[in-house]
Coordinates of C-alpha atoms and ligand atoms in Angstrom, one line a residue:
Chain A
M30 CA 126.8 -125.9 223.6
T31 CA 127.9 -122.2 222.4
P32 CA 128.1 -120.7 219.0
A33 CA 131.9 -120.6 218.9
E34 CA 132.3 -123.7 220.4
L35 CA 129.5 -125.2 217.7
R36 CA 131.9 -123.7 215.0
R37 CA 135.0 -125.3 215.9
I38 CA 133.1 -128.9 216.1
A39 CA 132.2 -127.9 212.3
N40 CA 135.7 -126.6 211.6
R41 CA 137.0 -129.9 212.7
I42 CA 134.3 -132.1 210.7
R43 CA 135.2 -130.5 207.8
R44 CA 138.7 -131.0 208.0
R45 CA 138.7 -134.5 208.5
D46 CA 135.7 -134.6 204.9
V47 CA 137.8 -133.3 203.3
Q48 CA 141.1 -135.4 204.3
A49 CA 138.4 -138.6 203.9
V50 CA 137.5 -136.8 199.8
F51 CA 141.1 -136.7 199.0
E52 CA 142.3 -140.0 200.7
A53 CA 139.1 -142.2 199.2
G54 CA 139.3 -140.2 195.8
A55 CA 135.7 -139.7 195.9
G56 CA 132.6 -138.5 198.0
H57 CA 130.6 -134.7 197.3
I58 CA 132.2 -132.5 199.0
G59 CA 130.7 -129.1 197.9
G60 CA 127.3 -130.8 199.7
E61 CA 129.0 -132.2 202.3
M62 CA 130.9 -128.7 203.2
S63 CA 127.2 -127.2 203.1
V64 CA 125.5 -129.2 205.5
I65 CA 127.8 -129.8 208.0
D66 CA 126.8 -126.8 210.2
L67 CA 123.2 -128.0 210.1
L68 CA 124.5 -131.4 211.0
T69 CA 127.0 -130.4 213.7
C70 CA 124.3 -127.9 215.4
L71 CA 121.9 -130.6 215.3
Y72 CA 123.8 -133.6 216.8
F73 CA 125.3 -131.2 218.8
H74 CA 122.9 -129.1 220.3
E75 CA 119.5 -130.3 220.0
L76 CA 118.9 -133.7 219.0
S77 CA 118.2 -136.6 221.9
V78 CA 120.4 -139.4 220.6
D79 CA 122.7 -141.5 223.0
P80 CA 124.9 -143.9 220.7
A81 CA 125.1 -146.4 224.0
D82 CA 121.0 -146.8 222.9
P83 CA 121.1 -146.3 219.1
L84 CA 118.1 -147.2 218.9
D85 CA 115.8 -146.1 221.9
P86 CA 112.6 -145.5 221.3
E87 CA 112.4 -142.2 221.9
R88 CA 115.2 -140.8 220.4
D89 CA 114.4 -137.6 218.4
R90 CA 115.1 -138.9 214.5
L91 CA 117.0 -137.1 211.7
I92 CA 116.9 -138.5 208.4
L93 CA 120.2 -137.3 205.8
S94 CA 117.6 -137.1 202.8
K95 CA 120.9 -136.2 200.4
G96 CA 122.9 -139.2 200.8
H97 CA 125.1 -138.4 198.6
T98 CA 127.3 -136.6 201.7
A99 CA 126.9 -139.7 204.2
L100 CA 130.5 -138.7 204.7
A101 CA 129.3 -135.6 206.3
L102 CA 127.3 -138.2 208.5
Y103 CA 129.7 -140.6 209.4
I104 CA 132.2 -137.8 210.8
V105 CA 129.4 -136.4 212.8
L106 CA 128.1 -139.8 214.1
S107 CA 132.0 -140.6 214.7
E108 CA 132.5 -137.3 216.8
K109 CA 128.9 -138.5 218.7
G110 CA 130.7 -142.0 219.3
F111 CA 127.7 -143.7 217.2
I112 CA 131.1 -145.3 215.4
P113 CA 134.8 -145.0 215.7
K114 CA 136.4 -142.2 215.1
Q115 CA 139.3 -144.1 212.8
E116 CA 136.9 -146.6 210.8
I117 CA 136.4 -143.0 208.8
S118 CA 139.2 -144.0 207.0
T119 CA 137.6 -147.2 205.5
F120 CA 135.4 -144.5 203.7
L121 CA 134.5 -146.3 200.7
G122 CA 137.0 -149.0 201.1
H123 CA 136.7 -152.6 200.3
R124 CA 133.4 -154.4 202.6
S125 CA 133.5 -150.7 204.3
R126 CA 130.6 -150.1 206.1
L127 CA 130.7 -146.5 205.3
N128 CA 129.9 -146.8 201.2
G129 CA 129.1 -143.5 199.3
H130 CA 125.2 -143.3 200.9
P131 CA 123.9 -144.4 204.4
N132 CA 123.3 -147.4 205.3
R133 CA 121.2 -147.9 209.2
V134 CA 121.1 -151.5 208.9
Y135 CA 124.8 -151.4 209.5
V136 CA 125.8 -147.9 210.5
P137 CA 124.5 -147.1 214.4
G138 CA 122.7 -143.7 213.9
V139 CA 121.6 -143.9 210.7
E140 CA 117.4 -143.8 210.4
T141 CA 117.1 -144.9 206.8
N142 CA 118.6 -145.7 203.2
T143 CA 118.9 -142.5 201.7
G144 CA 120.7 -142.0 198.1
P145 CA 118.0 -141.7 195.5
L146 CA 116.9 -138.2 196.6
G147 CA 113.6 -137.7 197.2
H148 CA 113.2 -140.2 199.5
G149 CA 113.5 -138.7 203.0
L150 CA 110.5 -136.6 203.8
P151 CA 108.3 -139.4 203.1
V152 CA 109.7 -141.8 205.4
G153 CA 110.0 -138.6 207.9
V154 CA 105.8 -138.2 207.9
G155 CA 106.1 -142.0 208.9
M156 CA 108.4 -141.0 211.7
A157 CA 106.3 -138.3 213.0
K158 CA 102.7 -139.7 212.2
A159 CA 104.2 -142.8 214.4
A160 CA 104.9 -140.4 217.5
K161 CA 101.2 -138.4 216.9
L162 CA 99.2 -142.1 217.3
D163 CA 102.0 -142.7 220.6
R164 CA 101.5 -139.1 221.7
R165 CA 105.1 -138.9 222.2
S166 CA 107.2 -136.3 222.3
W167 CA 110.3 -137.2 220.3
R168 CA 110.8 -135.6 217.0
T169 CA 111.7 -135.9 213.8
F170 CA 113.9 -133.8 211.5
V171 CA 115.2 -134.1 207.7
I172 CA 117.9 -132.2 205.7
T173 CA 117.3 -132.2 202.0
G174 CA 119.1 -130.7 199.2
D175 CA 117.5 -128.0 197.3
G176 CA 117.8 -130.0 193.8
E177 CA 116.4 -132.9 195.9
M178 CA 113.1 -131.0 196.1
Q179 CA 112.5 -131.1 192.5
E180 CA 111.4 -134.7 192.9
G181 CA 107.9 -135.0 193.2
S182 CA 107.8 -136.9 196.2
N183 CA 108.7 -134.4 198.6
W184 CA 105.6 -132.6 197.7
E185 CA 103.4 -135.6 198.1
A186 CA 104.7 -136.0 201.5
I187 CA 104.6 -131.7 202.1
M188 CA 101.2 -131.9 201.5
T189 CA 100.6 -135.0 204.0
A190 CA 102.5 -133.3 206.8
A191 CA 100.4 -130.1 206.7
Q192 CA 97.0 -132.3 206.8
F193 CA 98.4 -134.4 209.4
R194 CA 99.4 -131.5 211.6
L195 CA 102.9 -132.6 212.2
D196 CA 103.9 -130.1 214.1
N197 CA 106.8 -132.7 215.1
L198 CA 108.4 -132.6 211.9
T199 CA 111.4 -130.1 210.9
L200 CA 112.2 -130.1 207.4
I201 CA 115.1 -128.1 206.8
I202 CA 116.0 -127.8 203.0
D203 CA 120.3 -127.3 202.3
H204 CA 119.5 -124.2 200.2
N205 CA 122.6 -123.7 198.3
R206 CA 121.2 -122.9 195.1
L207 CA 123.2 -125.9 193.9
Q208 CA 122.7 -129.2 192.1
Q209 CA 124.8 -131.4 190.2
G210 CA 125.5 -129.8 187.1
A211 CA 124.2 -126.6 187.5
S212 CA 121.9 -124.1 189.4
L213 CA 118.7 -124.3 190.0
A214 CA 117.5 -121.4 188.6
D215 CA 119.3 -122.6 184.8
T216 CA 118.0 -126.3 186.1
N217 CA 114.2 -126.2 187.4
E218 CA 114.5 -123.0 189.9
L219 CA 112.1 -123.9 193.0
A220 CA 112.9 -120.4 195.0
P221 CA 111.6 -118.7 196.8
F222 CA 111.2 -122.0 198.9
A223 CA 109.3 -120.0 201.8
P224 CA 105.8 -118.8 200.0
K225 CA 105.6 -122.1 198.5
L226 CA 106.0 -123.9 201.6
A227 CA 103.8 -122.0 203.7
A228 CA 101.1 -122.4 200.8
F229 CA 101.1 -125.9 202.0
G230 CA 100.4 -124.9 205.5
W231 CA 103.3 -125.2 206.9
H232 CA 105.4 -123.2 209.4
V233 CA 108.5 -121.5 207.6
E234 CA 111.8 -119.7 208.7
E235 CA 114.2 -118.4 207.1
I236 CA 118.3 -118.8 208.0
D237 CA 121.6 -118.2 207.7
G238 CA 122.7 -122.1 207.5
H239 CA 126.2 -121.6 208.4
D240 CA 125.3 -119.4 211.5
P241 CA 124.9 -121.9 214.6
A242 CA 123.3 -119.5 217.2
G243 CA 120.4 -119.1 214.0
I244 CA 120.7 -122.7 213.4
C245 CA 119.9 -123.3 217.2
R246 CA 117.3 -121.2 217.4
A247 CA 115.3 -122.5 214.7
V248 CA 115.5 -125.7 215.0
S249 CA 114.4 -125.6 218.9
R250 CA 111.5 -126.2 220.0
A251 CA 110.9 -122.6 220.8
T252 CA 110.1 -121.8 217.1
G253 CA 106.7 -123.3 215.7
T254 CA 103.1 -122.7 215.4
P255 CA 101.4 -125.8 216.9
D256 CA 99.6 -128.1 214.7
K257 CA 101.8 -127.3 211.4
P258 CA 105.2 -129.1 210.3
K259 CA 108.0 -126.6 209.9
C260 CA 110.4 -126.1 207.0
I261 CA 113.4 -124.1 207.9
V262 CA 115.3 -122.8 204.9
A263 CA 118.8 -122.6 205.4
H264 CA 120.4 -120.7 203.1
T265 CA 124.0 -122.3 202.6
N266 CA 126.9 -122.0 200.1
K267 CA 128.0 -125.6 198.5
G268 CA 132.0 -125.9 199.3
H269 CA 131.6 -123.7 202.4
G270 CA 134.6 -122.5 204.5
I271 CA 136.9 -123.4 201.3
S272 CA 137.3 -120.3 199.1
F273 CA 137.8 -122.0 195.7
M274 CA 134.8 -124.4 196.1
S275 CA 132.7 -122.0 198.0
D276 CA 129.3 -121.2 195.3
N277 CA 131.2 -123.5 192.5
V278 CA 129.2 -126.2 191.1
A279 CA 131.9 -128.0 189.9
W280 CA 132.7 -129.0 193.0
H281 CA 129.7 -131.1 193.5
H282 CA 131.7 -134.3 193.2
K283 CA 135.0 -133.1 192.2
V284 CA 138.1 -134.6 194.6
P285 CA 141.0 -132.0 195.4
N286 CA 144.8 -132.7 194.0
V287 CA 147.6 -132.4 195.9
E288 CA 148.2 -128.5 195.6
Q289 CA 143.9 -128.0 196.1
Y290 CA 143.8 -130.1 199.0
E291 CA 146.5 -128.1 201.2
Q292 CA 145.1 -124.5 200.8
A293 CA 141.6 -126.7 201.5
M294 CA 143.2 -127.5 204.5
A295 CA 145.6 -124.6 205.7
E296 CA 142.1 -122.0 204.9
L297 CA 140.1 -124.4 207.3
A298 CA 143.2 -124.4 209.6
E299 CA 142.9 -120.7 209.3
A300 CA 139.3 -120.9 210.0
A301 CA 139.8 -122.4 213.0
E302 CA 141.9 -120.3 215.1
Chain B
M26 CA 141.6 -159.5 189.2
N27 CA 140.9 -156.0 188.9
A28 CA 142.1 -154.6 185.5
P29 CA 141.6 -157.5 182.9
F30 CA 143.3 -155.1 180.6
D31 CA 145.2 -152.5 180.0
A32 CA 144.0 -149.0 180.7
A33 CA 144.6 -148.0 177.3
Q34 CA 142.5 -151.0 176.0
L35 CA 139.3 -150.4 177.8
H36 CA 137.0 -147.7 176.4
D37 CA 133.9 -146.4 178.1
C38 CA 130.3 -147.0 176.4
R39 CA 129.1 -143.7 176.9
D40 CA 131.3 -141.9 174.8
A41 CA 130.2 -144.3 171.7
F42 CA 127.0 -143.6 173.0
V43 CA 126.6 -139.5 172.6
A44 CA 129.1 -139.9 169.4
T45 CA 126.6 -141.9 167.7
L46 CA 123.1 -140.3 169.3
E47 CA 124.8 -136.1 168.1
A48 CA 126.0 -138.2 164.8
L49 CA 122.4 -139.3 164.8
A50 CA 120.5 -135.9 166.0
E51 CA 122.8 -134.1 162.9
A52 CA 121.2 -135.8 160.5
N53 CA 117.6 -135.9 162.3
K54 CA 116.0 -132.7 163.8
H55 CA 113.9 -135.2 165.7
I56 CA 116.0 -136.8 167.8
V57 CA 116.2 -135.4 171.5
A58 CA 117.6 -135.4 174.5
V59 CA 116.2 -136.0 178.3
C60 CA 117.6 -136.1 181.5
N61 CA 117.5 -135.4 184.7
D62 CA 119.8 -133.0 185.7
S63 CA 123.5 -135.4 185.2
V64 CA 124.5 -133.9 182.0
G65 CA 127.7 -134.5 182.9
S66 CA 127.4 -138.3 183.9
S67 CA 125.0 -138.8 180.7
K68 CA 128.0 -137.1 179.1
L69 CA 125.4 -135.2 177.1
V70 CA 127.9 -131.8 177.4
G71 CA 128.6 -132.5 174.1
F72 CA 125.4 -133.0 172.8
R73 CA 124.0 -129.8 174.6
D74 CA 126.5 -127.5 172.8
R75 CA 125.9 -129.3 169.8
F76 CA 121.7 -128.9 169.8
P77 CA 121.0 -126.5 172.7
D78 CA 117.5 -126.6 172.5
R79 CA 117.2 -130.2 172.0
L80 CA 118.5 -131.2 175.4
I81 CA 115.7 -131.3 178.0
N82 CA 117.2 -131.3 181.3
V83 CA 113.4 -131.7 183.7
G84 CA 115.7 -131.4 187.0
I85 CA 116.1 -134.4 188.9
A86 CA 113.0 -135.3 188.8
E87 CA 113.3 -139.5 186.6
Q88 CA 109.2 -139.7 187.0
N89 CA 108.6 -136.6 184.9
M90 CA 111.1 -137.2 182.5
V91 CA 109.7 -140.5 181.2
G92 CA 106.3 -139.1 181.2
V93 CA 107.7 -135.9 179.6
G94 CA 110.1 -138.8 176.8
A95 CA 106.5 -140.3 176.4
G96 CA 104.8 -136.8 175.7
L97 CA 107.9 -135.5 173.2
A98 CA 107.5 -139.2 171.4
N99 CA 103.7 -138.2 171.1
G100 CA 104.6 -135.0 169.2
G101 CA 106.8 -136.7 166.8
K102 CA 109.8 -136.2 168.3
V103 CA 112.2 -139.2 169.1
P104 CA 113.7 -138.8 172.8
Y105 CA 116.4 -140.5 173.9
V106 CA 115.7 -140.6 177.8
C107 CA 118.9 -140.5 179.6
A108 CA 119.4 -141.2 183.6
A109 CA 122.0 -142.9 186.1
S110 CA 119.9 -146.8 185.4
P111 CA 118.8 -147.2 189.1
F112 CA 116.7 -144.1 189.0
L113 CA 115.5 -144.2 185.6
T114 CA 114.3 -147.7 185.7
G115 CA 113.4 -147.7 189.8
R116 CA 112.0 -144.6 190.0
A117 CA 110.0 -144.4 187.1
L118 CA 108.6 -147.9 186.5
E119 CA 105.6 -147.1 186.0
Q120 CA 106.2 -144.5 183.5
I121 CA 108.2 -146.7 181.5
K122 CA 105.2 -149.5 182.1
A123 CA 101.9 -147.0 181.4
D124 CA 104.0 -144.8 179.7
V125 CA 106.1 -146.0 177.2
A126 CA 105.3 -149.8 177.4
Y127 CA 101.4 -149.8 177.4
S128 CA 101.0 -146.8 175.1
R129 CA 103.9 -147.7 172.6
T130 CA 105.7 -145.0 172.5
N131 CA 108.8 -143.9 171.1
V132 CA 111.1 -143.5 173.7
K133 CA 114.3 -144.9 173.9
L134 CA 115.5 -145.2 177.4
V135 CA 119.1 -145.0 178.4
G136 CA 120.3 -146.7 181.6
I137 CA 123.6 -145.2 182.2
S138 CA 126.2 -146.5 184.6
S139 CA 124.0 -149.5 185.2
G140 CA 124.8 -152.4 186.3
M141 CA 127.4 -152.2 189.9
A142 CA 129.3 -149.1 187.6
Y143 CA 128.8 -147.1 190.8
G144 CA 130.6 -149.9 193.2
E145 CA 131.2 -148.0 196.1
L146 CA 128.1 -145.8 195.9
G147 CA 126.0 -148.4 197.9
A148 CA 123.2 -150.8 196.7
T149 CA 120.8 -147.5 195.8
H150 CA 123.2 -146.7 192.7
H151 CA 123.3 -150.3 191.3
S152 CA 121.2 -150.9 189.2
I153 CA 121.1 -155.1 189.2
E154 CA 117.2 -155.7 189.1
D155 CA 116.1 -153.3 185.5
F156 CA 116.4 -156.7 183.3
A157 CA 114.4 -158.3 185.6
W158 CA 112.0 -155.2 185.7
I159 CA 112.2 -154.0 182.2
R160 CA 112.0 -157.8 180.8
A161 CA 108.8 -158.4 182.5
L162 CA 107.1 -155.6 180.3
P163 CA 106.1 -156.1 176.6
N164 CA 106.7 -153.8 173.8
V165 CA 111.0 -152.8 176.2
P166 CA 113.4 -154.5 174.1
V167 CA 116.0 -154.8 176.5
I168 CA 119.6 -154.4 175.1
A169 CA 123.1 -154.8 176.9
P170 CA 125.8 -154.3 174.7
A171 CA 129.3 -155.2 175.4
D172 CA 131.9 -153.0 173.8
R173 CA 132.0 -149.8 172.4
V174 CA 131.4 -150.9 168.7
E175 CA 128.0 -152.8 170.0
T176 CA 126.6 -149.8 171.7
A177 CA 127.4 -147.3 169.0
A178 CA 125.4 -150.0 166.6
A179 CA 122.1 -150.2 169.0
V180 CA 122.3 -146.7 169.5
T181 CA 122.0 -146.9 165.9
W182 CA 119.3 -149.5 165.4
A183 CA 117.6 -147.7 168.0
A184 CA 117.0 -144.7 165.9
Q185 CA 115.5 -146.6 163.2
H186 CA 113.3 -148.8 165.2
V187 CA 109.9 -148.0 165.6
G188 CA 108.9 -148.5 169.5
G189 CA 110.6 -148.2 172.9
C190 CA 113.6 -150.1 174.2
F191 CA 116.2 -149.9 176.7
L192 CA 119.9 -149.6 176.1
R193 CA 121.9 -150.6 179.2
L194 CA 125.0 -149.0 179.0
S195 CA 127.9 -149.5 181.8
R196 CA 131.0 -146.7 182.5
M197 CA 133.1 -149.4 183.4
G198 CA 136.1 -149.3 181.0
V199 CA 135.4 -152.7 178.3
P200 CA 137.9 -154.1 175.3
D201 CA 136.7 -154.1 171.4
L202 CA 135.0 -157.3 171.1
F203 CA 133.4 -156.7 168.0
P204 CA 134.8 -155.2 164.7
A205 CA 134.4 -151.7 163.2
D206 CA 131.4 -152.5 161.0
H207 CA 129.4 -154.9 163.4
V208 CA 125.7 -154.4 163.0
F209 CA 123.5 -154.9 165.7
E210 CA 120.2 -157.4 165.5
L211 CA 117.6 -157.4 167.8
G212 CA 117.3 -160.9 169.2
K213 CA 120.5 -162.1 167.5
A214 CA 123.1 -163.9 169.5
N215 CA 126.8 -163.2 168.1
L216 CA 129.4 -166.1 168.4
L217 CA 132.6 -164.8 170.0
R218 CA 134.3 -168.3 170.1
D219 CA 133.4 -171.4 169.1
G220 CA 133.4 -174.3 171.1
G221 CA 131.9 -177.6 172.0
D222 CA 132.5 -179.0 176.0
V223 CA 130.2 -175.9 177.1
T224 CA 128.6 -172.6 176.4
I225 CA 128.6 -169.5 178.4
I226 CA 126.3 -166.9 177.1
A227 CA 127.1 -163.3 178.7
N228 CA 126.5 -159.9 177.4
G229 CA 127.2 -156.2 179.0
V230 CA 130.7 -155.9 181.0
L231 CA 130.7 -159.7 181.3
A232 CA 131.0 -160.6 178.1
H233 CA 134.8 -159.9 177.8
R234 CA 135.2 -162.4 181.1
A235 CA 133.4 -164.8 179.8
V236 CA 135.7 -164.4 176.8
M237 CA 139.1 -164.5 179.1
A238 CA 137.4 -167.6 181.0
A239 CA 137.0 -169.2 177.8
T240 CA 140.7 -169.0 177.1
L241 CA 141.7 -170.5 179.8
L242 CA 139.7 -173.0 179.7
A243 CA 141.1 -173.9 176.0
S244 CA 144.5 -174.6 177.9
Q245 CA 143.0 -176.8 179.9
G246 CA 141.8 -178.8 177.3
V247 CA 138.3 -177.5 177.2
S248 CA 136.6 -176.4 174.3
A249 CA 133.8 -173.4 175.3
R250 CA 131.8 -171.7 172.8
V251 CA 130.9 -168.0 173.9
L252 CA 127.5 -166.5 173.4
N253 CA 127.0 -162.6 173.7
M254 CA 123.1 -162.0 173.9
A255 CA 123.2 -158.2 174.4
S256 CA 119.0 -158.8 173.4
V257 CA 118.0 -160.0 176.3
R258 CA 114.2 -159.3 175.4
P259 CA 113.5 -160.8 172.6
M260 CA 115.9 -163.7 173.4
D261 CA 117.7 -165.5 170.5
A262 CA 116.6 -168.9 171.4
Q263 CA 117.6 -170.5 168.2
A264 CA 121.1 -169.8 169.6
I265 CA 120.5 -171.7 172.8
Q266 CA 118.8 -174.4 171.4
S267 CA 122.0 -174.9 169.6
A268 CA 124.0 -174.3 171.9
A269 CA 122.9 -177.1 174.2
R270 CA 122.5 -179.6 171.2
D271 CA 126.0 -179.2 170.8
T272 CA 127.3 -178.6 174.0
G273 CA 125.4 -180.1 176.3
A274 CA 125.4 -177.6 179.5
I275 CA 125.4 -173.8 180.2
L276 CA 126.6 -171.4 181.9
T277 CA 125.5 -167.6 182.1
C278 CA 127.3 -164.8 183.7
E279 CA 125.9 -161.4 184.2
E280 CA 126.2 -158.1 185.8
H281 CA 122.5 -158.5 187.9
T282 CA 120.8 -160.4 190.3
I283 CA 120.8 -164.1 189.2
F284 CA 117.1 -163.6 189.9
G285 CA 114.4 -162.4 186.6
G286 CA 117.6 -161.6 184.2
L287 CA 119.9 -163.0 181.5
G288 CA 120.8 -166.4 183.3
S289 CA 116.4 -166.9 184.2
A290 CA 115.5 -166.0 180.7
V291 CA 117.8 -168.1 178.9
A292 CA 116.5 -170.6 181.6
E293 CA 113.0 -170.5 180.4
V294 CA 114.0 -171.4 177.0
V295 CA 115.8 -174.3 178.2
V296 CA 113.3 -175.7 180.5
D297 CA 110.4 -175.3 177.9
S298 CA 113.1 -176.7 174.9
C299 CA 116.1 -178.1 175.5
P300 CA 116.8 -179.4 179.0
V301 CA 120.4 -179.5 179.7
P302 CA 122.1 -178.6 183.1
M303 CA 123.1 -174.6 183.7
T304 CA 124.5 -172.6 186.4
R305 CA 124.2 -169.3 186.5
L306 CA 126.5 -166.6 187.7
G307 CA 125.7 -163.1 188.1
V308 CA 124.7 -161.7 192.2
P309 CA 123.3 -164.1 194.5
G310 CA 120.3 -162.2 195.6
V311 CA 121.9 -160.0 198.2
F312 CA 122.3 -155.9 198.1
A313 CA 126.4 -155.8 197.0
H314 CA 129.0 -154.8 199.7
T315 CA 131.4 -152.0 199.1
G316 CA 133.4 -152.4 196.7
A317 CA 134.9 -150.6 193.3
A318 CA 132.8 -152.3 190.3
N319 CA 135.3 -155.1 188.9
Q320 CA 136.4 -155.9 193.1
L321 CA 132.3 -157.0 193.2
L322 CA 132.6 -158.9 190.0
D323 CA 135.4 -160.7 191.2
D324 CA 133.6 -161.1 194.6
F325 CA 130.5 -162.8 193.3
G326 CA 132.3 -165.4 191.3
M327 CA 132.9 -163.3 188.0
S328 CA 136.7 -163.5 187.3
P329 CA 137.4 -164.9 184.2
E330 CA 139.4 -168.1 186.5
A331 CA 135.9 -168.3 188.3
I332 CA 134.0 -168.5 185.7
A333 CA 135.9 -171.0 183.8
S334 CA 136.4 -173.2 187.0
S335 CA 132.4 -172.7 187.4
A336 CA 132.0 -174.3 183.9
T337 CA 134.3 -177.2 184.9
T338 CA 132.2 -177.9 187.8
L339 CA 129.4 -177.5 185.5
M340 CA 130.3 -180.1 183.0
K341 CA 130.3 -182.3 185.5
R342 CA 126.7 -182.5 185.8
K343 CA 126.6 -183.4 181.9
A344 CA 124.7 -186.4 181.1
Ligands
TPP14 C1 116.5 -140.3 192.6 C2 118.1 -139.2 191.9 N1 118.3 -139.4 190.8 C3 119.8 -138.1 190.8 C4 120.4 -138.3 191.3 C5 122.6 -138.4 191.2 N2 122.7 -136.7 192.4 C6 122.9 -137.4 193.2 S1 123.6 -135.9 194.0 C7 122.7 -135.0 192.7 C8 122.7 -133.3 193.1 C9 122.1 -132.7 194.0 O1 121.1 -131.5 194.0 P1 120.8 -130.5 195.9 O2 119.8 -131.5 196.3 O3 120.6 -129.6 195.6 O4 122.5 -131.3 196.7 P2 123.6 -130.7 197.5 O5 123.5 -129.5 196.5 O6 123.1 -130.4 198.5 O7 124.4 -131.3 197.0 C10 122.2 -135.9 191.6 C11 120.7 -135.1 190.6 C12 120.0 -139.1 192.6 N3 120.8 -139.4 194.0 N4 119.0 -139.4 193.2
MG15 MG1 122.1 -127.7 196.0

């Protein structure tokens, strides 16, 4: 798929996301806008996954470790045909399977249940190790938040992945520089990520996380180092695509009012043209 | 039954928690708050503004957070370690066991938005195992206040208690049950309503539902005793024994799995010393479906009507 096509899909997903947050009255809109380009490029360009056979043993695995942005994943899965598009309107509704954090037991395409931060990468290491044990070629991708990287479990997994030479594992850090209550710089600064991962023995790429061409290049098999797990530090903006949300920590889980909703949708519609 | 009361009568106990904590911190410079990024969700913005260097935000790192709390206590501080209850108790359980309970450190663990307060966010964000987990540990009293008055009283009690404790707070609005001058006593049940036919024991956000159930029962000619059991450990065994003797049947209600929580703790006393028929209401050992917090309580048979009807059914089993 071309970068222009990916951009168009991502824009459509952003609009559906903003609408669903507005209608449900809850959601993590900032982190969703931040991660949507990454998810779109992975699902529409790179991943080998089949909605008709969501548990195909040979499929690629994607873990959205920053599970609070589940809505973005649900919309991508609906665009791919894993769940019906009209089901997005049940988000957070009574007895809906689309709750605030993804659940693999009920939602096809979800690989593991996330929500508590710092769970995705260890599970991803296990997946990648299983593929190695069986000499299979499927790949594992894990997307974490940058604030999420403060959880110690990630660094235990980073250590293990290097030791196991998991070059079939890709960690993508959604590096929007903000966490829930403040910037990373004002909480526990982890930037720069690249030298830290490199010090643990990982292959590291730094990209603009909103540029489809750059994302597709970085996630492809073409980049990497044999025997090294790959980390992509994706420089992103929380709230990307909506002027008043972009880079604004207040929008971690704020819900737009009517005027804000209309402005956000108008800006996204304009960007689509 | 989605809104048991007018919104104006409902209070978020987190507000009472932070107001009390700020007042205590004003008087005792050793009181500090420790948190994991979620300054807003723990309502600690005001504390941070008043005592900037005493709000210790360790980032999104709960195991670290509890360990840091234990170290602060060792250094003479009185840390209130605050985080969403699932991450405080679940993620850092071994730190709570080794660094707080076993090491007997003076750490006040404050579980925010416990139970199913984060209804729609799903089971990862529900904390309906925390009574069981923390109750299994020596040296850490487990306390679930029922309203803003009892919350403030428990936070005050914790400051003078030498040792660890776990305060299980909600974010769900609850009406006032206690008079403003209420004093919290560890291990002491409170009689919210007297009665002779059956006893309902509850705590936390279930206490007012239990009172409403008793009112419904009264209209049906059933006299129900209601005990508020904020202390899940230590338990008020005497109040349970009296309830068994006087009413002959005990119903428990909790915003927790029925395995290992309040109902189990009451049943331990009943089995050991005063066997009578019991029913335990709570989450029946499942991960909850999607729903708003009050909706989930209703779905699990804990609307006032359903509590009352469980009480009537239970009474039929009385000897
Ligand atoms: C173990 C755990 N602690 C705390 C939280 C509450 N929480 C949800 S999102 C969030 C901030 C995440 O920041 P980041 O990883 O940077 O994500 P993004 O900026 O992409 O939204 C926090 C603290 C949680 N979900 N899990
Ligand atoms: Mg971030």
